Every structure is written in structure tokens, then in C-alpha cells.
mmCIF file of C-alpha atoms in Angstrom:
data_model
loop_
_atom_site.group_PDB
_atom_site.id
_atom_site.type_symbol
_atom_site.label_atom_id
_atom_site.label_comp_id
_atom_site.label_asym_id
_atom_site.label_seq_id
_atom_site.Cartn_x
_atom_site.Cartn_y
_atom_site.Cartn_z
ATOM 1 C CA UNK A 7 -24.591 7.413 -1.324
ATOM 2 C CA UNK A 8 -22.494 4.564 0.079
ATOM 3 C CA UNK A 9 -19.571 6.357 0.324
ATOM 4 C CA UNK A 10 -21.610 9.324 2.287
ATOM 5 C CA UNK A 11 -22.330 6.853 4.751
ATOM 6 C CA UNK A 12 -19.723 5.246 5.322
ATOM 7 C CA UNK A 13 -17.873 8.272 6.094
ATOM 8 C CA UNK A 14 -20.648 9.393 8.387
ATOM 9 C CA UNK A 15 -19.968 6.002 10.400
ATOM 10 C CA UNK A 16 -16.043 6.525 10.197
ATOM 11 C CA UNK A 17 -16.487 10.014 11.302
ATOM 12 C CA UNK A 18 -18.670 9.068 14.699
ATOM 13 C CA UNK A 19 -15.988 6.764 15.283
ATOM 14 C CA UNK A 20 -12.856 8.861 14.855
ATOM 15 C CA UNK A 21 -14.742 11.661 16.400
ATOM 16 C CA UNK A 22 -14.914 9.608 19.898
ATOM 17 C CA UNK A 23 -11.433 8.078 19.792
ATOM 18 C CA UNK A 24 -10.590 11.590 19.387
ATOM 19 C CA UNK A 25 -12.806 12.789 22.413
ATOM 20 C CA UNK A 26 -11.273 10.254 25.034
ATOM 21 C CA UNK A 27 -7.867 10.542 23.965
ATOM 22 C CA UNK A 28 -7.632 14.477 24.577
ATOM 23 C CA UNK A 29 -9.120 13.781 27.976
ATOM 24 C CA UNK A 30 -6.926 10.898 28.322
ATOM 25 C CA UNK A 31 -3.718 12.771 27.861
ATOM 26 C CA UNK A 32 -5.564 15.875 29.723
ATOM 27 C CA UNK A 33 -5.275 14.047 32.710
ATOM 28 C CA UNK A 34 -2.604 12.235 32.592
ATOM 29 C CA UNK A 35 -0.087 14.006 30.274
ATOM 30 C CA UNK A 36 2.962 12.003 31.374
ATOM 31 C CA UNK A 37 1.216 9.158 29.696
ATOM 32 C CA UNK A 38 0.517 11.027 26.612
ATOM 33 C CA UNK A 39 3.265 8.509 24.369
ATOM 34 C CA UNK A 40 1.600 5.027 25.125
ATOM 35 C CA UNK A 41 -2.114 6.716 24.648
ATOM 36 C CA UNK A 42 -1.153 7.584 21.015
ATOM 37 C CA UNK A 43 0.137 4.390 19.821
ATOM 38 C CA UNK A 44 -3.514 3.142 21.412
ATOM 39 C CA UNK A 45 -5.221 5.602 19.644
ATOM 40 C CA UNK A 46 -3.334 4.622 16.419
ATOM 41 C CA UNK A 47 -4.624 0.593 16.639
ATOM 42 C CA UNK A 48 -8.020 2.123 17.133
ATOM 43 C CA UNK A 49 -8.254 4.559 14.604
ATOM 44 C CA UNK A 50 -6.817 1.682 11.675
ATOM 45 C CA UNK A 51 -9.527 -0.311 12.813
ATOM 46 C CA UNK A 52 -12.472 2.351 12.364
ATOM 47 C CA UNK A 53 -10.985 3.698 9.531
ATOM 48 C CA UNK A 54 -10.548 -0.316 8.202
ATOM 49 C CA UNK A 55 -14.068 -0.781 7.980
ATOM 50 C CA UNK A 56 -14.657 2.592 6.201
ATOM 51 C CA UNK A 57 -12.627 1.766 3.560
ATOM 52 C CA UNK A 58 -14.055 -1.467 2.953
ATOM 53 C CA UNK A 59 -17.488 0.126 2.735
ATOM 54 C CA UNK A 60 -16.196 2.362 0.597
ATOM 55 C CA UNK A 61 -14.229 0.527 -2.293
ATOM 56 C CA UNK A 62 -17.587 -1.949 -2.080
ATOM 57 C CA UNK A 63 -19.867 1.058 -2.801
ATOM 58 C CA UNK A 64 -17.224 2.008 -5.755
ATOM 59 C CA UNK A 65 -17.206 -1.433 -7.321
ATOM 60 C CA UNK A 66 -20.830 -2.006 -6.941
ATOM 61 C CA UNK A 67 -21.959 1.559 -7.656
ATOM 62 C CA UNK B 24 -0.469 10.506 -17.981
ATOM 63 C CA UNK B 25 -3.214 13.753 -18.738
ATOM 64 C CA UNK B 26 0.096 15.377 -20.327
ATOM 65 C CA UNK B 27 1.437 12.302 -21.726
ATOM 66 C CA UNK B 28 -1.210 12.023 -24.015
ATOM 67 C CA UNK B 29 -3.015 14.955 -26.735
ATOM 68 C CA UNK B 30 -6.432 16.426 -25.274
ATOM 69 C CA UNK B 31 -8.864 16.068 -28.057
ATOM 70 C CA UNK B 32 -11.136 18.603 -28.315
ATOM 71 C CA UNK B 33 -14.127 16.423 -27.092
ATOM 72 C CA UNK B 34 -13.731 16.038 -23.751
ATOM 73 C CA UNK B 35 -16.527 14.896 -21.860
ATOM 74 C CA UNK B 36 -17.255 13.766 -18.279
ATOM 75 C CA UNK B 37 -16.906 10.303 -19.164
ATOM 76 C CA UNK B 38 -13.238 10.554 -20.030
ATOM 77 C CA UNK B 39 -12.592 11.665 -16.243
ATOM 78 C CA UNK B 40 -13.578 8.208 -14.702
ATOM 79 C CA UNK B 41 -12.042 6.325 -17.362
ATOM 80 C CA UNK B 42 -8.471 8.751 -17.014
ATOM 81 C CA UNK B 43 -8.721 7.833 -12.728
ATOM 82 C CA UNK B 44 -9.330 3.837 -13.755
ATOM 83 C CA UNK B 45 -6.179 3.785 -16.586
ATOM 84 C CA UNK B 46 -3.958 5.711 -13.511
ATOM 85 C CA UNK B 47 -4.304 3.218 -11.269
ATOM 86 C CA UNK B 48 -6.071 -0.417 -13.231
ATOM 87 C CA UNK B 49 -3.707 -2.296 -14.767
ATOM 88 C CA UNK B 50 -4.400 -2.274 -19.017
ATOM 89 C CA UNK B 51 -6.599 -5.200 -20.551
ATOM 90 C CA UNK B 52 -5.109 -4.383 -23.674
ATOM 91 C CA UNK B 53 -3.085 -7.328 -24.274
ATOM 92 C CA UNK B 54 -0.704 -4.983 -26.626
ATOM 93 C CA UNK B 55 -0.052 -2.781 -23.491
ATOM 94 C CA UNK B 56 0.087 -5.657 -20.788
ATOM 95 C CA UNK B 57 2.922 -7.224 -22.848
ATOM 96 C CA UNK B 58 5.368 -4.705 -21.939
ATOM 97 C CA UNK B 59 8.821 -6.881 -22.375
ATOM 98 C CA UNK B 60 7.916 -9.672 -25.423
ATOM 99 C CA UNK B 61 9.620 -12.403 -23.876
ATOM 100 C CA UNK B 62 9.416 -15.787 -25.900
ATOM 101 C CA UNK B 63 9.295 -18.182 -22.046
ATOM 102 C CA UNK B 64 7.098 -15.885 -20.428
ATOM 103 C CA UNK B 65 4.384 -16.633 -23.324
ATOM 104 C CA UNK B 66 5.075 -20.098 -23.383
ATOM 105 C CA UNK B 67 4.915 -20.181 -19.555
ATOM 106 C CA UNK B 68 1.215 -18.679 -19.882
ATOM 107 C CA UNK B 69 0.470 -21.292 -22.279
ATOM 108 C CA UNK B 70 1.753 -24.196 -19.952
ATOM 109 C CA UNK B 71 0.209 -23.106 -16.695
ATOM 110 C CA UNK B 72 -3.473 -22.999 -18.506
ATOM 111 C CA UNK B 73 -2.669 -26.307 -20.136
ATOM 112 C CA UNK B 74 -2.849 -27.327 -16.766
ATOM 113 C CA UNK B 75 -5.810 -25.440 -15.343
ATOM 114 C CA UNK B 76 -4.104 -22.605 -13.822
ATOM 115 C CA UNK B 77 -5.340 -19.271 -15.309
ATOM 116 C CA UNK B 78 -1.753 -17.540 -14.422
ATOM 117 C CA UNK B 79 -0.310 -14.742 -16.613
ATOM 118 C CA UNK B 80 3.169 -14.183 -16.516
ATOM 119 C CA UNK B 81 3.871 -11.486 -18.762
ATOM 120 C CA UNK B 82 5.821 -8.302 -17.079
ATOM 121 C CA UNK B 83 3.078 -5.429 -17.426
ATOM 122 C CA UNK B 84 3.554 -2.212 -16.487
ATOM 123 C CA UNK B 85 2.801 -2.656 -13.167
ATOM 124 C CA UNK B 86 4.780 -5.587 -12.743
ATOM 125 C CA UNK B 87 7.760 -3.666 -14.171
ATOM 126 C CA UNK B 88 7.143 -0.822 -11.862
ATOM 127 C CA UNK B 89 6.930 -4.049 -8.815
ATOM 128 C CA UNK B 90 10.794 -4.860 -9.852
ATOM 129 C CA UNK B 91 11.827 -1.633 -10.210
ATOM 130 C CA UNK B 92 10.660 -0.513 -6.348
ATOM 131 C CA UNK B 93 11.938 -3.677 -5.020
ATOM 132 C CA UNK B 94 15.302 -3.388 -6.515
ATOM 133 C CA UNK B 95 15.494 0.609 -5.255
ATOM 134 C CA UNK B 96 14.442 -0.744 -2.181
ATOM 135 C CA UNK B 97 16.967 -3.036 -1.850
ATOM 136 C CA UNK B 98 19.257 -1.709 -3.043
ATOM 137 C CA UNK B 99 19.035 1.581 -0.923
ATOM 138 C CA UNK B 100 18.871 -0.370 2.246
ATOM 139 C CA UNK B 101 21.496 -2.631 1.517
ATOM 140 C CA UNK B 102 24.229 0.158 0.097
ATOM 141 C CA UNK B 103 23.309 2.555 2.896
ATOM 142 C CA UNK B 104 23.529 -0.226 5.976
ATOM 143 C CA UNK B 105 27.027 -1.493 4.256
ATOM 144 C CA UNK B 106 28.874 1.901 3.489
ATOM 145 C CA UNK B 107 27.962 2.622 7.389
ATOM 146 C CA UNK B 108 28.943 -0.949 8.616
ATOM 147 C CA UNK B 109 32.265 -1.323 6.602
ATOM 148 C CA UNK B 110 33.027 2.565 7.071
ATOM 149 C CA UNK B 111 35.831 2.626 10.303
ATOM 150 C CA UNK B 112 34.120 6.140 11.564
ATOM 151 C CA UNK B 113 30.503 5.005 12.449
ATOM 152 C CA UNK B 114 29.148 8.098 11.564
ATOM 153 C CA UNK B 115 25.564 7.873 9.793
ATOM 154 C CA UNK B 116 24.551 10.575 7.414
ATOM 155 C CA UNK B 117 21.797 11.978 6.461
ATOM 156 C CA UNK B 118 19.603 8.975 4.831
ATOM 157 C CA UNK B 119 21.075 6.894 7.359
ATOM 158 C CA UNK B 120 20.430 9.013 10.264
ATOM 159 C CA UNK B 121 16.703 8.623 9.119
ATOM 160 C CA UNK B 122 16.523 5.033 8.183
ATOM 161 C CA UNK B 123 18.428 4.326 11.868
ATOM 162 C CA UNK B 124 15.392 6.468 13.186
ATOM 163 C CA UNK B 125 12.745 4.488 11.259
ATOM 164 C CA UNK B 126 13.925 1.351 12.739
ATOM 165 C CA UNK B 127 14.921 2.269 16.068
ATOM 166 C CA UNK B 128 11.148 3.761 16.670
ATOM 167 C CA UNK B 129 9.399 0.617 15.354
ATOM 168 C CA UNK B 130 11.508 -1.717 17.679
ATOM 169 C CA UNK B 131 10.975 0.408 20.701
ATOM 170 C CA UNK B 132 7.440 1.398 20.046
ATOM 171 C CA UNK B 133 5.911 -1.782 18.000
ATOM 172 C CA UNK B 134 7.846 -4.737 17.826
ATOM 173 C CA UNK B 135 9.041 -4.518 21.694
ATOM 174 C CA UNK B 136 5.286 -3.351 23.231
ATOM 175 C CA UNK B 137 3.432 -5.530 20.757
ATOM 176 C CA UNK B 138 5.818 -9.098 20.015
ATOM 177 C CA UNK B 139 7.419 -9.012 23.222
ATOM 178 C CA UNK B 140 11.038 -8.535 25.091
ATOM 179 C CA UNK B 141 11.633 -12.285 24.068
ATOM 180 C CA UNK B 142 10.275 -12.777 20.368
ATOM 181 C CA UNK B 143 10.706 -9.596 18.650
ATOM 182 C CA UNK B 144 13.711 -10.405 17.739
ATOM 183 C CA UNK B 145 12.621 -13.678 15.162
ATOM 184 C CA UNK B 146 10.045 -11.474 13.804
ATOM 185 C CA UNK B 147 12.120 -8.320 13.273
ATOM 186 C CA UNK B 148 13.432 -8.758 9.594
ATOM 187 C CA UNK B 149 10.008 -8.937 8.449
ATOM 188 C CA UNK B 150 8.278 -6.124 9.999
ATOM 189 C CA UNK B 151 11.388 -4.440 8.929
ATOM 190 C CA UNK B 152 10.924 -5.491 5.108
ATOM 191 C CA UNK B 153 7.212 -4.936 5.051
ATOM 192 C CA UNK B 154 7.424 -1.532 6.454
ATOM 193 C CA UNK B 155 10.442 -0.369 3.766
ATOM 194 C CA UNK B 156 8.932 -2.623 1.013
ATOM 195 C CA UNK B 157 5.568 -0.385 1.676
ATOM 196 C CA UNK B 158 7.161 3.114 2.145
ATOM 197 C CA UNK B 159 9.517 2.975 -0.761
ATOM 198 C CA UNK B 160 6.652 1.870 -2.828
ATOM 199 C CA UNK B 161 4.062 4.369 -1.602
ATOM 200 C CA UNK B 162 6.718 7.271 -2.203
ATOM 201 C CA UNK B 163 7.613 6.135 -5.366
ATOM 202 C CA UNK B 164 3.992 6.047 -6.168
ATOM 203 C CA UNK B 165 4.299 9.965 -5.868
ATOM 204 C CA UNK B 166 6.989 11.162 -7.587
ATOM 205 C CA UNK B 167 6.355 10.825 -11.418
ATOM 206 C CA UNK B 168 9.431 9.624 -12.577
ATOM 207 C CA UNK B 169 7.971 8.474 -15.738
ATOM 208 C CA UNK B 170 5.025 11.002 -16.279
ATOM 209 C CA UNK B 171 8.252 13.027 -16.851
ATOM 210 C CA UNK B 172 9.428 11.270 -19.695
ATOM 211 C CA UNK B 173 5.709 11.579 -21.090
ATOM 212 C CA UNK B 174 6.026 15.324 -20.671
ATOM 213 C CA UNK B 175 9.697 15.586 -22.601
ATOM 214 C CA UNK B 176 7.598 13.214 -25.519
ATOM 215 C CA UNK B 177 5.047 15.892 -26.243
ATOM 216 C CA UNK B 178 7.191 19.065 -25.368
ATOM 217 C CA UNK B 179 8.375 19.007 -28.844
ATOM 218 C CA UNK B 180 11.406 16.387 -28.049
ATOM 219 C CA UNK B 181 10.118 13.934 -30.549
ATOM 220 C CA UNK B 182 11.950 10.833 -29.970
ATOM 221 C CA UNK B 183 11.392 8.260 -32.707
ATOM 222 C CA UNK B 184 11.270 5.842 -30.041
ATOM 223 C CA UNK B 185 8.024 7.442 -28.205
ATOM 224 C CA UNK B 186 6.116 7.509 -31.832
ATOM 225 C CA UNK B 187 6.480 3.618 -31.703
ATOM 226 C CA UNK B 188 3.394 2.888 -30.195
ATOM 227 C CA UNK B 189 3.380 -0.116 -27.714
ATOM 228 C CA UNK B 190 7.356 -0.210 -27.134
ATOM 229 C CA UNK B 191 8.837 -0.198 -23.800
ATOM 230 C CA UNK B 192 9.427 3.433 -23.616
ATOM 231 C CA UNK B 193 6.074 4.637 -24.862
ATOM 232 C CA UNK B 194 3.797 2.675 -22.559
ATOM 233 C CA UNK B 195 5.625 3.707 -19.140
ATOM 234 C CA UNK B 196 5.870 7.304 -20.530
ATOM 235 C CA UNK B 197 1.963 6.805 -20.057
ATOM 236 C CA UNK B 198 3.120 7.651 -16.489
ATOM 237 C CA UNK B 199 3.764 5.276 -13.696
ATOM 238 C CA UNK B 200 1.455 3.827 -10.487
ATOM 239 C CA UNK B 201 1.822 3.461 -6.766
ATOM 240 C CA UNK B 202 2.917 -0.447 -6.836
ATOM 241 C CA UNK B 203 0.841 -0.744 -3.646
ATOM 242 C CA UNK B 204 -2.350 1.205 -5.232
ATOM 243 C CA UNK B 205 -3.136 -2.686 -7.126
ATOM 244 C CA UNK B 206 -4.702 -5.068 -5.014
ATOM 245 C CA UNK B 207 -2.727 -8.155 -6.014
ATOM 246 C CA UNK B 208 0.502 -6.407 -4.635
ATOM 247 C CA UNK B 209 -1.069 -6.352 -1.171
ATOM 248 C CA UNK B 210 -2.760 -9.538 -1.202
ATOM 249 C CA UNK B 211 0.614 -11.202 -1.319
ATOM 250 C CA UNK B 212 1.821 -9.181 1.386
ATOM 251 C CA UNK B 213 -0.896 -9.554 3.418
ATOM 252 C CA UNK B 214 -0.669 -13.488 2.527
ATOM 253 C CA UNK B 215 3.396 -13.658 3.565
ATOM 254 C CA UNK B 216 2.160 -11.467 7.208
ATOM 255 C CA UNK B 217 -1.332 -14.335 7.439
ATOM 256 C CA UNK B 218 1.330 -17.497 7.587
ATOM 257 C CA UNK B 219 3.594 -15.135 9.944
ATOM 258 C CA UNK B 220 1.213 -14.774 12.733
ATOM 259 C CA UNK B 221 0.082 -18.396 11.991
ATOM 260 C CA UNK B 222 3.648 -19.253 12.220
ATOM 261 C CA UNK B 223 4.058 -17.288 14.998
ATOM 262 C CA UNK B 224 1.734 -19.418 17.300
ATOM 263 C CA UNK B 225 2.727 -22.757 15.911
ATOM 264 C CA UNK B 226 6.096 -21.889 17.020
ATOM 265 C CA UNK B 227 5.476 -21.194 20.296
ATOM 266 C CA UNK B 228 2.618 -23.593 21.087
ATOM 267 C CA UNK B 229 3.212 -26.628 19.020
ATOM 268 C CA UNK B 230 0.537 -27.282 15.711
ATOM 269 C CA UNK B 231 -2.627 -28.587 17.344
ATOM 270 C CA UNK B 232 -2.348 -26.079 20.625
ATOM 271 C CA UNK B 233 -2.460 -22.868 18.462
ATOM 272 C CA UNK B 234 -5.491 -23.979 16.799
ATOM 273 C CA UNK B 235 -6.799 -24.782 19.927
ATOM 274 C CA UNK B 236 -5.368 -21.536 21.150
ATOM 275 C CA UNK B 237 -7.690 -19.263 18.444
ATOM 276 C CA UNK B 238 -11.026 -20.001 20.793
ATOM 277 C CA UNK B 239 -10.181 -19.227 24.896
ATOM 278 C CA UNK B 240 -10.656 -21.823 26.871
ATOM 279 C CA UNK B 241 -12.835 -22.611 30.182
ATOM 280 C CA UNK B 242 -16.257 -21.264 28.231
ATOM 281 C CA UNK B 243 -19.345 -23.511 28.991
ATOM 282 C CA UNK B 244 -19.184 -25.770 25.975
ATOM 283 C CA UNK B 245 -22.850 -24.714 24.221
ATOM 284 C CA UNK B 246 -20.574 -21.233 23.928
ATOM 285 C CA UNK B 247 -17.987 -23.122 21.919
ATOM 286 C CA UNK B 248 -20.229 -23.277 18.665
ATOM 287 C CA UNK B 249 -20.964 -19.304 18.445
ATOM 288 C CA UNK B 250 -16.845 -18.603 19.481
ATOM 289 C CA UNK B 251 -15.400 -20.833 16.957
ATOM 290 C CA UNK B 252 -16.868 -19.744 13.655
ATOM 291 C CA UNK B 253 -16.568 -15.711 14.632
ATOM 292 C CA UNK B 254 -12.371 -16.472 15.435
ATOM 293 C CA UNK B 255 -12.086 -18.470 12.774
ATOM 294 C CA UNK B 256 -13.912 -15.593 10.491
ATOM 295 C CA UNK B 257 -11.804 -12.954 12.195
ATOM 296 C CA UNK B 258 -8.412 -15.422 11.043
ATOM 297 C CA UNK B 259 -9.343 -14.840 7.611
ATOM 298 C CA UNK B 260 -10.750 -11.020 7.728
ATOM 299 C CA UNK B 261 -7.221 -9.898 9.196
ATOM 300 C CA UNK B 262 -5.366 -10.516 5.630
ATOM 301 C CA UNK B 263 -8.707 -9.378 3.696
ATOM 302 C CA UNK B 264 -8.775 -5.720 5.586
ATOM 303 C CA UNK B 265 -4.849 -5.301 5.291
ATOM 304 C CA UNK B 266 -5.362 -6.027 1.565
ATOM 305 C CA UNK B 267 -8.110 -4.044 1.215
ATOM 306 C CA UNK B 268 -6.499 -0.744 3.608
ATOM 307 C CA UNK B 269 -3.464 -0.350 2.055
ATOM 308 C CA UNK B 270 -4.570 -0.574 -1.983
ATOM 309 C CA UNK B 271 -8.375 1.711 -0.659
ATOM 310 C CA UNK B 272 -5.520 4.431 0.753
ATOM 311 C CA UNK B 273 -3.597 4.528 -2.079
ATOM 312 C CA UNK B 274 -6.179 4.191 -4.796
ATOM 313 C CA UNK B 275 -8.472 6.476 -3.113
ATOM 314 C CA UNK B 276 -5.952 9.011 -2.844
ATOM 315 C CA UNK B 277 -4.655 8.882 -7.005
ATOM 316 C CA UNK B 278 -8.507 8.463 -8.156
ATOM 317 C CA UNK B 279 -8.684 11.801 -6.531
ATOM 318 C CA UNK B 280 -5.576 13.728 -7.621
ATOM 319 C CA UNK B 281 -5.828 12.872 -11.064
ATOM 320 C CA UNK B 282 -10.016 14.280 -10.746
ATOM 321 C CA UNK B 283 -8.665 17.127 -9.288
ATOM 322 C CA UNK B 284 -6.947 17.581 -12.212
ATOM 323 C CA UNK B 285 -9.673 16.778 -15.187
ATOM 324 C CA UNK B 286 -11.659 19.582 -13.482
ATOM 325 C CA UNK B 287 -9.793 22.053 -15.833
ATOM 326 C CA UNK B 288 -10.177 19.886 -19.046
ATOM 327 C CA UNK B 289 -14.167 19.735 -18.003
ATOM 328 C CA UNK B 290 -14.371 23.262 -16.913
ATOM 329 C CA UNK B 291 -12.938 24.092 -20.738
ATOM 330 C CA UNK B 292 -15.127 21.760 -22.481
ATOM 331 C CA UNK B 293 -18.724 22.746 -20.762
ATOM 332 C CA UNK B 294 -17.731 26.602 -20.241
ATOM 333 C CA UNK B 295 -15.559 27.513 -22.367
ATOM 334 C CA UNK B 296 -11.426 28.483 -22.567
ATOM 335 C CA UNK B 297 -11.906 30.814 -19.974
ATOM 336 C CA UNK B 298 -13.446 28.712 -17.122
ATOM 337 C CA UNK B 299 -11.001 26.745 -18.090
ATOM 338 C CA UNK B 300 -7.858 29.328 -17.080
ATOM 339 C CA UNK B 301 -9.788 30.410 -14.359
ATOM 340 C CA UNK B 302 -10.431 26.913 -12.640
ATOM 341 C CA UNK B 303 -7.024 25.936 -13.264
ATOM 342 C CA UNK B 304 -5.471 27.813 -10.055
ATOM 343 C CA UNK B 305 -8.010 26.456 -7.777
ATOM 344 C CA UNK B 306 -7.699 22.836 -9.240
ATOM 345 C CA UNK B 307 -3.803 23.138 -9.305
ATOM 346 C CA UNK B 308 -3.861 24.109 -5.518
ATOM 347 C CA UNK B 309 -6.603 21.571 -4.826
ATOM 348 C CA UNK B 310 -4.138 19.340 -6.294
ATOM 349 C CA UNK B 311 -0.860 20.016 -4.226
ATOM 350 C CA UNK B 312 -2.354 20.149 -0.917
ATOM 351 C CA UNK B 313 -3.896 16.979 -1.697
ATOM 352 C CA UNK B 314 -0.195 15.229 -2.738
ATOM 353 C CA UNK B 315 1.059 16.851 0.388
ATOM 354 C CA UNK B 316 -1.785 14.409 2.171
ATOM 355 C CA UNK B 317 -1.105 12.068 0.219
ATOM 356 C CA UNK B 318 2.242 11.913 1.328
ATOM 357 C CA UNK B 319 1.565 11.875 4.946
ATOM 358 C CA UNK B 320 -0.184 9.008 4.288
ATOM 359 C CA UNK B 321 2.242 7.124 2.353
ATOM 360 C CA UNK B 322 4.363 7.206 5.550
ATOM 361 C CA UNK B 323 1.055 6.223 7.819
ATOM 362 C CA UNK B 324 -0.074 3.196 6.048
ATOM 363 C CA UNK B 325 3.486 1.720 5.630
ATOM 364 C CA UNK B 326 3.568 2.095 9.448
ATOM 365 C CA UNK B 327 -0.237 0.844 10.110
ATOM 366 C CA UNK B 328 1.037 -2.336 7.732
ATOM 367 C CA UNK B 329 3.861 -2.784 9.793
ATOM 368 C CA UNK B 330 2.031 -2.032 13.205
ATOM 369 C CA UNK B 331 -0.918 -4.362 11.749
ATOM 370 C CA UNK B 332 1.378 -7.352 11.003
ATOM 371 C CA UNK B 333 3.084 -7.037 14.398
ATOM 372 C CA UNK B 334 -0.183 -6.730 16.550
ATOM 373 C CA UNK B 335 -1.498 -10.001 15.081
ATOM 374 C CA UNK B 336 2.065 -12.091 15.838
ATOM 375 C CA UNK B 337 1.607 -11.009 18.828
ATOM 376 C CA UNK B 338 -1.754 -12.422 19.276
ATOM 377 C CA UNK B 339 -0.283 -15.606 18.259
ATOM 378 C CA UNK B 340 2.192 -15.846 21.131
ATOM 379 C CA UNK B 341 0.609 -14.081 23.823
ATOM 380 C CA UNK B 342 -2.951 -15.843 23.745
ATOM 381 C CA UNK B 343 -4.048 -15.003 27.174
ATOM 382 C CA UNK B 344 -5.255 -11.663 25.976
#
């Protein structure tokens, strides 16, 4: 049950990073190297919080 | 581990969780923790709770497996970077080629964007060592060197030294772990990269201006007692999600190989031998694509470690963002 949500969360997240970044590079494709290593920081972070939830919902569960 | 060890006939569900917590938890067992019987390791225990510190320092099998990546590591780096210094040619091969790539791609795209023209240079070595350290050990994780030796055991090679139960030999043929899969291994590194980007800022700043540095200045002062307790949170969350990202990658990610696997041993128990055969192809497959994953991510998280590490050093120093 935890885990389902936080995957649901992680998934919104992801899903928009992904969004802006392939209309980011889209645009500006000459760009496209300094965009990804953005996208990287941003997608650890989302992803960060997932895991927590996670490993809590596996300990406590 | 699963073919290190004689599948009863009663196999229930049960057995599945407690095969994906013995892959990757180190054993209570004291028999099992106490891999090596050193005499000064024991009496080491004994003197450190004499005084109050509940510290055990006898080498389990996750400690060994900590020395073993760390001297590969080392040793790898430090062989390959000499025979290419002290060789009058200068021509890398292959290993170096890649290990030249490696670093040449984390100064240009972290440590120079991130740290700085200026700095990244101080803080090199150790984004350097954190990001090998990590890969080696995630890699490592996935090759089962010493499920191998638990598969020669019980092919019929009947060593007298793998009957011996609790020896050396017979333990690790149990099969190995990802060192970084425990969550003590990456407390301590994400404790050695916490003082780095705290050391980062008291080098630059002076002691009492980084401290001052963590809040921004020129707020209206009521402001000052909401922004002070949130940055000084977020100082000690950094270390606690690096911790808990790395060991929740790789944990997650052997939890699930090995219940790929106990699919067939379930599918044979509940419906029979021939579920069992006929599962085994999809769970196999299931299986292999997953380690191929798995070893994409091995590479990712040593580089989100590294990346990580470098981001917040270069919080330290450039504060006005």
C-alpha cells in the first residue's frame, strides 16, 4: 500500500521532469547536454523521496 | 545462496522473504557473524562495552566482503594509473581508456559546473574515491564470485572444508552481497561527504561565517526563526537521503532478483513439478533483464553519489545561490 503510493507520487514527478525536458531540448537542441545533467539533479531528488517512502513502508509494514 | 544451500521439500511462502532478508541483512547468528575468530577483535568488543560503547568488531561477512572491494578497488586504480604513468609510450588500454573516460567526464561535467573553475581541484580526490569506491562495490555486488563456490559445494565436489559448518569457506560460499546494499556502509560515506561540504564552507568563509552563511541574509528578522530550523533540518537530511538512496537502490534491486527467483521453488511447492518447469523460463528471463537493470543502475547511483556530494560542496562555497 505504501509502496503503491509512493510510486504513484515518484511517477507524477518523473513524468513532468520528463515532459519539460523533451520540450526543453525540442526547442533548443543545441542545449540538449547542460538540460540533462539538470534533469539528472532533479530526477535524484524525486526519486530520493520515493525511496525513503518506500524502505519506511518496508520496515514498518 | 538458493543453490548454495539443499531445497527441502517444504517450501513455503515464508521462506521467500526470509531468503531476500539473509541476501542482503547481515546474520545475527553470532556463529556466522564471527567469520575470522580473532582472539583482539573479541577482546576489543569486550573493552569498548566496558566502557559504554556497544561496538562490535568482529569481521562478518559483510565486513570481509567491505575489505575485499576496497582492496580490488585500490588496487585496480592504483596498478592501472602506475603501469600507464611509469610506461615511456603513454598509450592507455582498454581499462584505462575507460577509467580516463570516467574521470575526465566527472571533472568536465560535475566537479567543474558544480565546485567551480577555482575549487574543484581540493575536492577532486574525493569525488574521485567516492565515485570508484561506489562503482566497484555496486559491480561487485553483481557478479557472484562466491555464489560460485556455493554451486561447485553442492555439484558433487564435496570439499571437506565446505561440510565444516561455520568455517571461513562455508559461510561466504552462502554467496556474497553488494557492500553498498547495508546501510552502515553508506552512512559512513555519507558521514566522510557531510564534514566535506561542511569543510568546504569553513574553508572558504572562516568558522562562524559559514554558519552564518546556511540562512541568506537581508530577510526581515521575524523570517529568521521559520529559515533557520528548515536549513538547519535540510543540513542533516542531505547525509540521511544519500544513506538512505544508495543502500534503497541496491537493496531494492537484490530483494527483487532473488524473488524473482523463489517464484519457481513456490510455483513447485503450491502446483506441483510441472508449474514448477514451466515458470522457470519466465522467472529466469524475469531475472536477467532485471540484473541487466540492475546494472545500469550500479553505474547511476555511483554517479548520483558522486554528483550528490559535489552539488552540496558547492553550496558551501558558492552561498549566493
Amino acid at each position: 500500500m505504501g509502496a503503491g503510493l509512493a510510486v504513484i507520487g515518484a511517477g507524477i514527478g518523473i513524468g513532468l521532469i520528463g515532459y519539460g525536458v523533451a520540450q526543453a531540448i525540442a526547442r533548443q537542441p543545441e542545449a540538449a547536454g547542460e538540460i540533462r545533467s539538470q534533469t539528472f539533479l532533479l530526477a535524484i531528488l524525486v526519486e530520493g523521496a520515493a525511496i525513503l517512502l518506500g524502505l519506511l513502508s518496508l520496515v514498518l509494514g | 545462496m538458493i543453490v548454495g544451500e539443499k531445497i527441502t521439500e517444504k517450501w513455503s511462502m515464508d521462506q521467500a522473504a526470509q531468503y531476500a532478508k539473509d541476501h542482503v541483512i547481515d546474520s545475527d547468528k553470532l556463529a556466522e557473524k564471527n567469520i575470522f575468530d580473532f582472539e583482539f577483535l573479541t577482546t576489543l568488543t569486550e573493552k569498548a562495552s566496558a566502557f559504554g560503547l556497544p561496538i562490535d568488531f568482529a569481521i562478518s561477512k559483510h565486513v570481509f566482503l567491505l575489505f575485499f572491494v576496497s582492496f580490488i578497488t585500490v588496487g585496480t586504480i592504483v596498478t592501472l594509473v602506475q603501469s600507464y604513468i611509469s610506461h615511456k609510450k603513454n598509450i592507455p588500454n582498454k581499462f584505462m581508456s575507460m577509467i580516463e573516460m570516467m574521470v575526465v567526464y566527472l571533472r568536465e561535467d560535475v566537479l567543474k559546473t558544480t565546485i567551480g573553475d577555482k575549487e574543484h581541484r581540493d575536492w577532486a580526490p574525493l569525488i574521485y574515491t567516492i565515485f570508484f569506491f561506489v562503482l566497484f562495490s555496486n559491480i561487485l555486488g553483481l557478479i557472484p564470485i562466491f555464489d560460485l563456490s556455493g554451486l561447485i559445494g553442492s555439484l558433487g565436489y564435496k570439499f571437506e572444508i565446505f561440510k565444516e559448518k561455520y568455517n571461513f569457506l562455508y559461510v561466504l560460499s552462502k554467496g556474497g552481497n553488494t557492500v553498498t546494499a547495508n546501510i552502515n556502509v553508506t552512512f559512513a560515506l555519507a558521514t566522510i561527504s557531510f564534514f566535506a561540504f561542511i569543510g568546504a564552507g569553513i574553508k572558504k568563509y572562516g568558522f562562524m561565517q559559514h554558519w552564518k552563511n546556511l540562512a541568506p541574509s537581508g530577510l526581515p528578522w521575524p523570517l529568521y526563526f521559520v529559515v533557520v530550523p528548515i536549513e538547519f533540518m535540510g543540513l542533516f537530511i542531505r547525509p540521511l537521503a544519500l544513506t538512505l538512496r544508495l543502500a534503497g537502490n541496491m537493496m531494492g534491486g537484490h530483494i527483487a532478483l532473488v524473488i524473482f527467483i523463489t517464484f519457481i521453488f513456490s510455483a513447485n511447492a503450491e502446483l506441483g513439478a510441472f508449474a514448477g518447469f514451466a515458470i522457470a523460463p519466465f522467472s529466469v528471463a524475469l531475472a536477467l533483464g532485471l540484473t541487466m537493470l540492475e546494472l545500469l543502475v550500479a553505474v547511476i547511483q555511483a554517479y548520483v553519489f558522486a554528483l550528490l556530494t559535489a552539488v552540496f560542496i558547492g553550496m558551501a562555497i558558492h552561498v549566493d545561490h
